[in-house]
Coordinates of C-alpha atoms in Angstrom, one line a residue:
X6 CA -19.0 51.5 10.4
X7 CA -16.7 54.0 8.7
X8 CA -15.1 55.0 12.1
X9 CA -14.7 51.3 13.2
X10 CA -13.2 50.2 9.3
X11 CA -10.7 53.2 10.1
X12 CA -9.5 52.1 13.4
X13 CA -9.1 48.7 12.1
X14 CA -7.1 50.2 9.8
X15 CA -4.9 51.6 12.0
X16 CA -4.7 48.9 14.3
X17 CA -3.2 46.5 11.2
X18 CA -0.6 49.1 10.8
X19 CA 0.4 49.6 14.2
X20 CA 0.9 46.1 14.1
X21 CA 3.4 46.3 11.5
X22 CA 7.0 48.2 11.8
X23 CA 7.3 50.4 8.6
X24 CA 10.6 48.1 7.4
X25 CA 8.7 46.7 4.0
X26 CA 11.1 43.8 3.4
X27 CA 9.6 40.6 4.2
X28 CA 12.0 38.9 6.3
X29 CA 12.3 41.9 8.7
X30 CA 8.7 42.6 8.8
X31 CA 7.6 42.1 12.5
X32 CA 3.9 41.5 13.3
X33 CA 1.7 42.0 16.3
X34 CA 0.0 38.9 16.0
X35 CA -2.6 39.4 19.0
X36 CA -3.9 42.7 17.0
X37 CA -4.2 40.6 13.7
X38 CA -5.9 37.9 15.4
X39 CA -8.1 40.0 17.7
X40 CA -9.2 41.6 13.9
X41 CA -9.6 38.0 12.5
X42 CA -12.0 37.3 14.9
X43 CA -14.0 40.2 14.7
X44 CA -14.3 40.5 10.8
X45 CA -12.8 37.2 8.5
X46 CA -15.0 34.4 8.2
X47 CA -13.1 31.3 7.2
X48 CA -13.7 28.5 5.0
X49 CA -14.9 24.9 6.8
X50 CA -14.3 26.7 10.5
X51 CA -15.6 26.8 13.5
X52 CA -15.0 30.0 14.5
X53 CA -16.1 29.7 18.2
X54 CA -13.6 27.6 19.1
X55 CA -11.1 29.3 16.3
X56 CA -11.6 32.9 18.5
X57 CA -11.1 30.7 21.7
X58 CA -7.6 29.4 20.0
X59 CA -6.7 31.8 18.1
X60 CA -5.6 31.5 14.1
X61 CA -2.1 31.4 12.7
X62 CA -1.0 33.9 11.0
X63 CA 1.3 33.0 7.9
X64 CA 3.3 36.1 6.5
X65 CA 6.1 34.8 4.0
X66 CA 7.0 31.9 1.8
X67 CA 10.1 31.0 0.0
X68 CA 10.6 27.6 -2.0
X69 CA 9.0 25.1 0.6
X70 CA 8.8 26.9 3.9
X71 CA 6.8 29.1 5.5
X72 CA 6.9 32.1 8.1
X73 CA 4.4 32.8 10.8
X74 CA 4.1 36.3 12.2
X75 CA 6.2 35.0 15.3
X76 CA 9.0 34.3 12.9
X77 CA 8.4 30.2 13.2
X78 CA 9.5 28.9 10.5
X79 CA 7.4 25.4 9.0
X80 CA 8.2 23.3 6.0
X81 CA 4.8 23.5 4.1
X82 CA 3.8 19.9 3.1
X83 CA 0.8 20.4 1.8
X84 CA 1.4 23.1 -1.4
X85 CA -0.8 25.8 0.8
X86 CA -4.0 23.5 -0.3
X87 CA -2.5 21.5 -2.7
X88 CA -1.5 24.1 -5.1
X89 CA 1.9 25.7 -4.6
X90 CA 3.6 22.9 -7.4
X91 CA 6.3 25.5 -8.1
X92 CA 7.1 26.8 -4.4
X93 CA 7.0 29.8 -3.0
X94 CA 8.4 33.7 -3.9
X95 CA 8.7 32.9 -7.9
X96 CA 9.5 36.3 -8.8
X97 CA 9.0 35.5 -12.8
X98 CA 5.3 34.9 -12.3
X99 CA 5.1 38.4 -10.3
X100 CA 6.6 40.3 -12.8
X101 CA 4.3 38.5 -15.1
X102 CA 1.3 39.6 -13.1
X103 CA 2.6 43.0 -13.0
X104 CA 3.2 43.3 -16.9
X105 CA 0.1 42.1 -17.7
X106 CA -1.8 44.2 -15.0
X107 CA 0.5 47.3 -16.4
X108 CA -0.9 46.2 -19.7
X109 CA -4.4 45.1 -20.0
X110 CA -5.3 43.9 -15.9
X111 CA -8.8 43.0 -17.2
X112 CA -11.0 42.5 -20.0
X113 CA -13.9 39.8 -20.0
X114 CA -14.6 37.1 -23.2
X115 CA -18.4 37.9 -23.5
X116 CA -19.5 39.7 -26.3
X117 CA -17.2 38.1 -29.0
X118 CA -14.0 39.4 -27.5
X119 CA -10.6 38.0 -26.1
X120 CA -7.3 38.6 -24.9
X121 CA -3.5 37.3 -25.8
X122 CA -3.0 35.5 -22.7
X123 CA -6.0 33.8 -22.2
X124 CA -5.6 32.7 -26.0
X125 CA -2.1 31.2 -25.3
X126 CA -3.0 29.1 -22.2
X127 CA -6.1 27.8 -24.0
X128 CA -3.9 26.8 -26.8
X129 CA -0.7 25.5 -24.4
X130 CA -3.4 23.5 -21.9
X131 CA -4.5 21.7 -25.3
X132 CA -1.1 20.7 -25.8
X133 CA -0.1 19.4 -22.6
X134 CA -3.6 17.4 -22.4
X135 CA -4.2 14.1 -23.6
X136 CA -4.8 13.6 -27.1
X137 CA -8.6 13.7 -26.9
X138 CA -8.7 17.4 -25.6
X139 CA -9.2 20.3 -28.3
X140 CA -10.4 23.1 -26.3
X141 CA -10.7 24.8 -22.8
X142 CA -13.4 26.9 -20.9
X143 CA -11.7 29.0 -18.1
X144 CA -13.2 29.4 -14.7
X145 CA -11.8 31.2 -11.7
X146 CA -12.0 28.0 -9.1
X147 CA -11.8 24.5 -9.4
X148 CA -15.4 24.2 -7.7
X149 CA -16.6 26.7 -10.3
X150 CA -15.1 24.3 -13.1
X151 CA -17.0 21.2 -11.8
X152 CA -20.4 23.5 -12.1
X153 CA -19.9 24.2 -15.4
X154 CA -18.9 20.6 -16.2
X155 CA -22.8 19.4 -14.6
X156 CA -24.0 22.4 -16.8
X157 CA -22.0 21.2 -19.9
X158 CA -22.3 17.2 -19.5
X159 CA -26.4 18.3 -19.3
X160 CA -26.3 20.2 -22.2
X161 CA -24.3 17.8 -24.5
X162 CA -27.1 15.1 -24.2
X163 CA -29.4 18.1 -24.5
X164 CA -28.1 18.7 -28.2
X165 CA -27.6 15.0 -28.5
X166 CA -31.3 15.0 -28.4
X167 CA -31.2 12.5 -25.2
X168 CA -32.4 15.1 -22.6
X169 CA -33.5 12.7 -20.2
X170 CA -29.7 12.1 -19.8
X171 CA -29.7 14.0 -16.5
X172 CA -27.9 12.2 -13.7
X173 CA -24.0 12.5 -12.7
X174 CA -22.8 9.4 -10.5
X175 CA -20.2 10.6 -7.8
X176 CA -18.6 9.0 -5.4
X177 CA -18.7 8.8 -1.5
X178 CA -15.9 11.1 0.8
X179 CA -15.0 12.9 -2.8
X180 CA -14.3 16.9 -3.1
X181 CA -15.2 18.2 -5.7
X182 CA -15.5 21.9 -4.5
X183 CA -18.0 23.9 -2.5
X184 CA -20.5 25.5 -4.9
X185 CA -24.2 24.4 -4.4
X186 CA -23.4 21.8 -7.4
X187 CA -19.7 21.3 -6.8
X188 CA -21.0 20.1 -3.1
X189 CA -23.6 18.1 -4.4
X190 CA -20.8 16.5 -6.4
X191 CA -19.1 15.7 -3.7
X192 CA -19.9 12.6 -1.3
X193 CA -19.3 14.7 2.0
X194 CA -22.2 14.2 4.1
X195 CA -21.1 16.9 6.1
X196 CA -21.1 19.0 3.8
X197 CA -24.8 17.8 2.8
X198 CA -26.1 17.9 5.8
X199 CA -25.8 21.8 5.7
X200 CA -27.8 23.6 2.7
X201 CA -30.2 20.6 1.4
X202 CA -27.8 19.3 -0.9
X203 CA -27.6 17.3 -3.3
X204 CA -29.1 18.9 -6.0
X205 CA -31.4 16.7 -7.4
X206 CA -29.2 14.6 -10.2
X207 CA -26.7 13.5 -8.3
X208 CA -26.1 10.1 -7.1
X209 CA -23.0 8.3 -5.0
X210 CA -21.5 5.2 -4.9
X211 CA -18.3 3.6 -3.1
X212 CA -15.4 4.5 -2.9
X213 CA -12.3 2.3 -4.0
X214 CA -10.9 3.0 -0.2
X215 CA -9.1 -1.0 0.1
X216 CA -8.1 -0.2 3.5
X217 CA -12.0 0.7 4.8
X218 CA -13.7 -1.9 2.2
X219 CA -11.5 -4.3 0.8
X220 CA -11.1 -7.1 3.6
X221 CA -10.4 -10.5 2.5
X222 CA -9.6 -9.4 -1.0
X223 CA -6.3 -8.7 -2.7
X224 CA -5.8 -5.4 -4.0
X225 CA -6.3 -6.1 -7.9
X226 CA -9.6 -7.9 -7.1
X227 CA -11.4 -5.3 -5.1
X228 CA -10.6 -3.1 -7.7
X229 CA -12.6 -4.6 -10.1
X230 CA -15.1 -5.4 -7.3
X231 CA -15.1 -1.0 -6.7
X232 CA -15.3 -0.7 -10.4
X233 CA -18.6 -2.9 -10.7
X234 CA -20.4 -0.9 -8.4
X235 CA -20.5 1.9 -11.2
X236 CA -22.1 -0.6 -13.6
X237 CA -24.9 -1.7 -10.8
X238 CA -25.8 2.0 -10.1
X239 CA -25.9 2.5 -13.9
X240 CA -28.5 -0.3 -14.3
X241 CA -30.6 0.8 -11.6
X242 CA -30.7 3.9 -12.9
X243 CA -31.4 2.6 -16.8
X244 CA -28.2 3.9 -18.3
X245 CA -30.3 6.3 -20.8
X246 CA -30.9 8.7 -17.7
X247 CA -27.2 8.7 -16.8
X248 CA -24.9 11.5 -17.8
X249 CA -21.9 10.7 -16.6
X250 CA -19.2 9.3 -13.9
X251 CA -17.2 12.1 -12.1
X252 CA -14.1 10.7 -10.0
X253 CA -11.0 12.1 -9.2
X254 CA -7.6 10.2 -10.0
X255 CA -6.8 10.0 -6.7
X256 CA -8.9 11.2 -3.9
X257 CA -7.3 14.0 -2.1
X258 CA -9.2 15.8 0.4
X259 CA -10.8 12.3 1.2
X260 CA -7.3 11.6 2.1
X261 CA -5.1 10.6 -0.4
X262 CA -7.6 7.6 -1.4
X263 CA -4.9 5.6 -3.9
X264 CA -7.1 3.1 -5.5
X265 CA -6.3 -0.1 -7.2
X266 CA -4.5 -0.6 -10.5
X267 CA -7.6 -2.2 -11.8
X268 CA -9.7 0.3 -10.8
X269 CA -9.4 3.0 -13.2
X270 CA -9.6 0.6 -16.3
X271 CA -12.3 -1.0 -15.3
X272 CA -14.3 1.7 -15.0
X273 CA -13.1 3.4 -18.9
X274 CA -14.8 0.2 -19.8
X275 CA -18.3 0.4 -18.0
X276 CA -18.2 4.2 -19.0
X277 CA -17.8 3.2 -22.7
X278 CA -20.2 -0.1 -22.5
X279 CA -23.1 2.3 -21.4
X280 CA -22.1 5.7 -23.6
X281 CA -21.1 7.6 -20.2
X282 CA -19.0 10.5 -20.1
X283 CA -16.0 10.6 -17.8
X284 CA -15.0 13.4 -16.2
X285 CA -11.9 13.3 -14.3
X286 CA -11.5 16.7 -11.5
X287 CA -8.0 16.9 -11.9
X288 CA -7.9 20.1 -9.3
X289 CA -5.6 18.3 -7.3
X290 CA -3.9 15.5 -9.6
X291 CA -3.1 18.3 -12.4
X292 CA -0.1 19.6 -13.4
X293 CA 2.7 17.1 -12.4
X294 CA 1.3 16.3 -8.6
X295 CA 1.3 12.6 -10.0
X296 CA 4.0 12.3 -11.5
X297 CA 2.3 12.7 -15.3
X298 CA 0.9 16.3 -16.6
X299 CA -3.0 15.2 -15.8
X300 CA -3.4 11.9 -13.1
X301 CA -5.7 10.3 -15.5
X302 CA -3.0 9.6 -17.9
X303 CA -1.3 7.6 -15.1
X304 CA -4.5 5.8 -14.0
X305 CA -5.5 4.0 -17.6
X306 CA -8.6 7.0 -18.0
X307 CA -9.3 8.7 -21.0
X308 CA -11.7 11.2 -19.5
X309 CA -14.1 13.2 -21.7
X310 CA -13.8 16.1 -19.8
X311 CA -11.0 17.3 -17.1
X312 CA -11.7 20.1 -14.8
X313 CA -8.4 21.6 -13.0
X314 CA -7.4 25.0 -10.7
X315 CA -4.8 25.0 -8.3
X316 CA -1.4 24.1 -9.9
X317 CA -2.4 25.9 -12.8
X318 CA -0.9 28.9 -11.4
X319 CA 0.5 27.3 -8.6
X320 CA -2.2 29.4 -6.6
X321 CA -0.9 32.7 -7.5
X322 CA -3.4 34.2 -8.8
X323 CA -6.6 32.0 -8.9
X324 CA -7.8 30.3 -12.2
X325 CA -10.0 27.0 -12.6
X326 CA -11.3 25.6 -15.7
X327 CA -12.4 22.8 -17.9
X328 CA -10.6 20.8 -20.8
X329 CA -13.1 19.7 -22.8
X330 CA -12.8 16.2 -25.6
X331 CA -13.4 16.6 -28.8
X332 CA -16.6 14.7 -28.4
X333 CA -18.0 17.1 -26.4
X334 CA -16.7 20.0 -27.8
X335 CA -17.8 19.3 -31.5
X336 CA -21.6 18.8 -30.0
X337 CA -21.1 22.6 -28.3
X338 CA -19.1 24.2 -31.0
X339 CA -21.0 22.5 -34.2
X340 CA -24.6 21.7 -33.3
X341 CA -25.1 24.0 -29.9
X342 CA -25.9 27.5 -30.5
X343 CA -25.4 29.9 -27.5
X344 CA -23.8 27.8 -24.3
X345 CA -25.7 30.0 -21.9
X346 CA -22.8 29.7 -18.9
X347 CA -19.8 31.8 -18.1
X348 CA -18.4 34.3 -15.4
X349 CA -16.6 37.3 -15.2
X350 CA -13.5 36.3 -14.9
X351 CA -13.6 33.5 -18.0
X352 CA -9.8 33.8 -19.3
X353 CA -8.9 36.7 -16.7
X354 CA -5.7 37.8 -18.6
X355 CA -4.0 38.6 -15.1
X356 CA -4.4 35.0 -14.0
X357 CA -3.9 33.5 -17.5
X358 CA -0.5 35.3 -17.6
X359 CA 0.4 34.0 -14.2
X360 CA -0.4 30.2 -15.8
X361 CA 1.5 30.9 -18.6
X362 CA 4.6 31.6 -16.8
X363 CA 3.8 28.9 -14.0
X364 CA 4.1 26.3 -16.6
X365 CA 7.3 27.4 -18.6
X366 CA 8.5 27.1 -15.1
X367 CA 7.1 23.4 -14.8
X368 CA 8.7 22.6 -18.4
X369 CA 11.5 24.3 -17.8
X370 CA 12.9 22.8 -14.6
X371 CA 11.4 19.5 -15.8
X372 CA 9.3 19.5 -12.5
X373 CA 6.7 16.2 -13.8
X374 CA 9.7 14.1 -14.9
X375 CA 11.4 14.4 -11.6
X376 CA 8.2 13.6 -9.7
X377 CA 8.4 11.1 -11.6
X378 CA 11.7 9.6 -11.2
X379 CA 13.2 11.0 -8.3
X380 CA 11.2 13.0 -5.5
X381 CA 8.2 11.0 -6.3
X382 CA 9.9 7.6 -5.1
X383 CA 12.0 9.0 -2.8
X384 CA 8.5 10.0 -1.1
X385 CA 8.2 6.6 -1.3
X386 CA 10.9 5.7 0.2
X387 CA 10.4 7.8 3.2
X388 CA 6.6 6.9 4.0
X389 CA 7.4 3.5 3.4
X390 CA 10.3 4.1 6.6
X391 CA 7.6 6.0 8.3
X392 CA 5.4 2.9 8.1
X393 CA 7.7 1.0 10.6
X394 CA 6.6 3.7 13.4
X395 CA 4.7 2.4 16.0
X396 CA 1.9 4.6 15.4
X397 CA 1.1 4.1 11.7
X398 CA -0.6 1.0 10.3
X399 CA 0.6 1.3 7.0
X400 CA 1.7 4.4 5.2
X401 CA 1.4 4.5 1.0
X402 CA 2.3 7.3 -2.0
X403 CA 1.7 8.5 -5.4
X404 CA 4.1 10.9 -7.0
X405 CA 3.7 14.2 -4.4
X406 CA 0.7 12.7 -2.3
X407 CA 1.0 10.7 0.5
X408 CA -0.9 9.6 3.7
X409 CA -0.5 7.2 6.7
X410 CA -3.0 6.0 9.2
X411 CA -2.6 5.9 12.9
X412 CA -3.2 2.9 15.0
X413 CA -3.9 2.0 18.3
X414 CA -2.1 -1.2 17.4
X415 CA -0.4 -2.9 14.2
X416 CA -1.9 -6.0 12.8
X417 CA -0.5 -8.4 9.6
X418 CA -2.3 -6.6 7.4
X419 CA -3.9 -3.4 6.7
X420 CA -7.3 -4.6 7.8
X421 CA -6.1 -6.3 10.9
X422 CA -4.7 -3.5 12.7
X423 CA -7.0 -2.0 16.0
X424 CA -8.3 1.7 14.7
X425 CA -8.7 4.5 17.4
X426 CA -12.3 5.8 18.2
X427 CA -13.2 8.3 15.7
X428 CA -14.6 10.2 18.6
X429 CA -11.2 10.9 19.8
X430 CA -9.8 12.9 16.9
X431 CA -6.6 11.4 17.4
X432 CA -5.2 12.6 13.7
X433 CA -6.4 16.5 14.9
X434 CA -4.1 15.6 18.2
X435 CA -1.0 14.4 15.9
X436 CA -1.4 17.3 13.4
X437 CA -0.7 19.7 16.2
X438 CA 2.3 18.3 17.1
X439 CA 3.6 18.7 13.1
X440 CA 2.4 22.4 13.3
X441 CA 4.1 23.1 16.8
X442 CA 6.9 21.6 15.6
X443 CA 7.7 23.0 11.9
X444 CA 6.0 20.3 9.5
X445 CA 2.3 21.0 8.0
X446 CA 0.8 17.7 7.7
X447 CA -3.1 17.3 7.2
X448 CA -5.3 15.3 9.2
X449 CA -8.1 13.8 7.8
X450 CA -9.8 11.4 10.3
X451 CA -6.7 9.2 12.0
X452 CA -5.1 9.3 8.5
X453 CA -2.6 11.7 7.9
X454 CA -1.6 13.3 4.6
X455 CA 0.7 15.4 2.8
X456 CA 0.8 16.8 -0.9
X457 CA 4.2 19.0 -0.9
X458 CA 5.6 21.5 -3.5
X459 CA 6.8 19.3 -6.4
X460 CA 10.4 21.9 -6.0
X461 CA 11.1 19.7 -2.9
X462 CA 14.5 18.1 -3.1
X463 CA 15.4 15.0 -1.7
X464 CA 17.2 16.6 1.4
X465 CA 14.1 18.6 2.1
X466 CA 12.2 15.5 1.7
X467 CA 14.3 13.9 4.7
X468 CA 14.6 16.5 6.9
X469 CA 9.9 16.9 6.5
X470 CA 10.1 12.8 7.0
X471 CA 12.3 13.2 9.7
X472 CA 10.2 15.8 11.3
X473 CA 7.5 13.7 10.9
X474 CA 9.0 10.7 13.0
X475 CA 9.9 13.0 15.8
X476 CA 6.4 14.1 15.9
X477 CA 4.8 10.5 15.6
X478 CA 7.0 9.8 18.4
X479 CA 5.5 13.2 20.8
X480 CA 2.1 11.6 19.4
X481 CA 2.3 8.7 21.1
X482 CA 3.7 10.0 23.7
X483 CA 0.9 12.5 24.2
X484 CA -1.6 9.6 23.5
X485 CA -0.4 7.2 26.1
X486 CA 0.0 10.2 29.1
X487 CA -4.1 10.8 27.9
X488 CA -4.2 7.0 28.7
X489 CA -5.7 6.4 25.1
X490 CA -2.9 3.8 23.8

């Protein structure tokens, strides 16, 4: 094993020239990929037909591009996974990292102990939060923040002296991590399928998907219908064994699911009829994606509980974690004795620092405003031209998210037009026309999605859309030579 770890070793480095500047670092991308295969298992892959393929290899990033080890050059319009908010090669956050890993790289918060940073970003987060928040637990994932929110929404009735408040409704094709609870949170039957998940506790409803479910009713009104659904699962349930609603603003890995203006609303009411909790997972909606600091602020929800990662440190360094309402947070602090939950890495100072900086960057260059008044509807803008394509069906946006769905045909409206077998995977077909041709655009189903850095100017904007159209157009192309269209 030793012998075979070595040559690895050595292979890497043969692969690499010894220049140690990034731009004129060249790669032998055959070796890295032979070593891929033979050692990396990657998330959600199948790695059969990944070994037959072959995986990219990405080896530098500046502002909102990319660099494979071929020297291709893409325009990266999905944030890495929805997380890169500031862009790529932010030299203030590494030397923030390296001060703070010069200075104390570790320390846990067990054993009634802290740390500077950690302290700071608890304090900032609260300030940046809606109103209701007062405190924050740190975790080092987003999916490791929604397990500790089933562990803290469970133990809040638990002091509350209503322990039979046990269940969390979810919602159908939500993320909300991969962690045996985090899944189980989640309404991906895929993901269900594999592990005997749920955990028992868990329930789904509908999503508030109008194009997939709201035939024959405007927008407004199958909001309100979505909404309801909460309140019928609550009362089959008997709303004294239900804990809470989890949702997130909008759904992102279920691909960019915008829902209804009436949706959000409806359901703050049903959740404070019944005494729910909400919890909004803000992991992707956080930290200006929206347009607003946290996405519930934008949607009319005043969660109870808000658990975010990613653009917290723009994926630098990883860091999750949960803001936690005062509610909540008085029942732990006040009445609750030992909370018996935590990690390691709670309020890692290295990753803490990273946040701190990440967001004096955010304030600083006034990054939420401007999705808010400028990039964000010039998104708009663009997806709303990219709508008129002959592919897409209809194309809509939210601050830095967008998605639009390919059709085999248009129709009048958005439940008229003719959908594509599934079987297909015509949207897997499209997305390797963006990445052979310089724009990272995520397929999910036939709809296609991106989330870019919330840096993106308006000429980078138009120049990704533009990219876009030129690979709609090779899409069709492909599809009708395949003799699908």
């Amino acid at each position: 094993g030793a012998i075979m770890a070595a040559d690895d070793t050595a292979v890497l480095a043969a692969s690499m020239t010894t220049a140690r500047v990034p731009d004129t670092e060249t790669f032998d991308t055959r070796a890295i990929q032979e070593l891929d295969a033979a050692h990396f298992l990657h998330p959600f892959t199948d790695h059969a037909a990944l070994r037959d393929k072959g995986v990219r290899v990405i080896v530098r990033g500046q502002g909102v591009h990319l660099w494979d080890s071929d020297g291709k050059q893409l325009i990266d319009g999905m944030s890495g996974l929805w997380c890169v908010n500031v862009g790529y090669g932010r030299t203030s956050i590494s030397q923030a990292v390296y001060r703070q890993m010069e200075t104390l790289p570790f320390y846990n918060s067990f054993f009634n102990t802290t740390n500077v940073p950690a302290v700071q970003l608890a304090a900032e987060l609260v300030a940046l939060a809606p109103p209701q928040f007062s405190h924050v637990f740190f975790t080092g994932s987003g999916s490791e923040a929604n397990d500790t929110i089933v562990r803290m929404v469970r133990r809040y009735w638990d002091i509350l002296g209503q322990p039979e408040r046990q269940v969390i409704i979810s919602r159908k094709n939500a993320y909300h991590g991969s962690t045996m609870a985090g899944a189980s949170l989640g309404g991906m039957a895929g993901m269900h399928a594999q592990g005997g998940l749920p955990i028992p506790g868990i329930r789904h409803i509908e999503q508030p998907n109008y194009a997939e479910l709201g035939a024959g009713l405007s927008e407004n009104a199958f909001g309100l219908v979505a909404a309801a659904w909460l309140e019928e699962e609550i009362l089959a349930l008997g709303a004294d064994k239900v804990a809470a609603f989890i949702g997130e603003p909008v759904q992102g890995a279920g691909g960019v699911i915008i829902p209804p203006a009436t949706y959000w609303p409806e359901v703050q009411r049903i959740c404070d009829k019944y005494g729910i909790l909400l919890v909004a997972d803000e992991v992707i909606c956080g930290f200006g994606r929206l347009g607003t600091w946290f996405g519930s602020e934008l949607m009319g929800m005043r969660p109870d509980l808000i658990s975010f990662a990613k653009g917290v440190t723009s994926g630098y360094v990883p860091l999750g974690g949960v803001l936690v309402g005062k509610r909540v947070a008085h029942a732990l602090v006040e009445q609750g004795g030992d909370f018996n939950h935590g990690f390691t890495y709670s309020g890692h100072p290295v990753a803490c620092a990273a946040a701190l900086e990440n967001l004096r960057i955010l304030k600083g260059e006034r990054l939420v405003e401007k999705v808010a008044l400028e990039t964000g509807p010039h998104l708009k803008a663009a997806f709303n031209h990219l709508a008129t394509h002959p592919l897409v069906g209809h194309a809509e946006s939210c601050g830095m998210v967008a998605g639009l769905n390919l059709v085999r045909a248009k129709g009048a409206t958005v439940h008229e037009c003719e959908r594509f077998d599934p079987a297909l995977g015509v949207g897997m077909v499209c997305r390797g026309h963006m990445f052979d041709n310089g724009v990272i655009m995520r397929a999910v189903g036939e709809r296609m999605i991106v989330a870019p850095p919330l840096v993106m100017t308006k000429a980078e904007i138009d120049e990704m859309a533009g990219k876009i159209w030129d690979c709609l157009d090779l899409t069709l192309a492909d599809l009708k030579a395949r003799g699908w269209m």
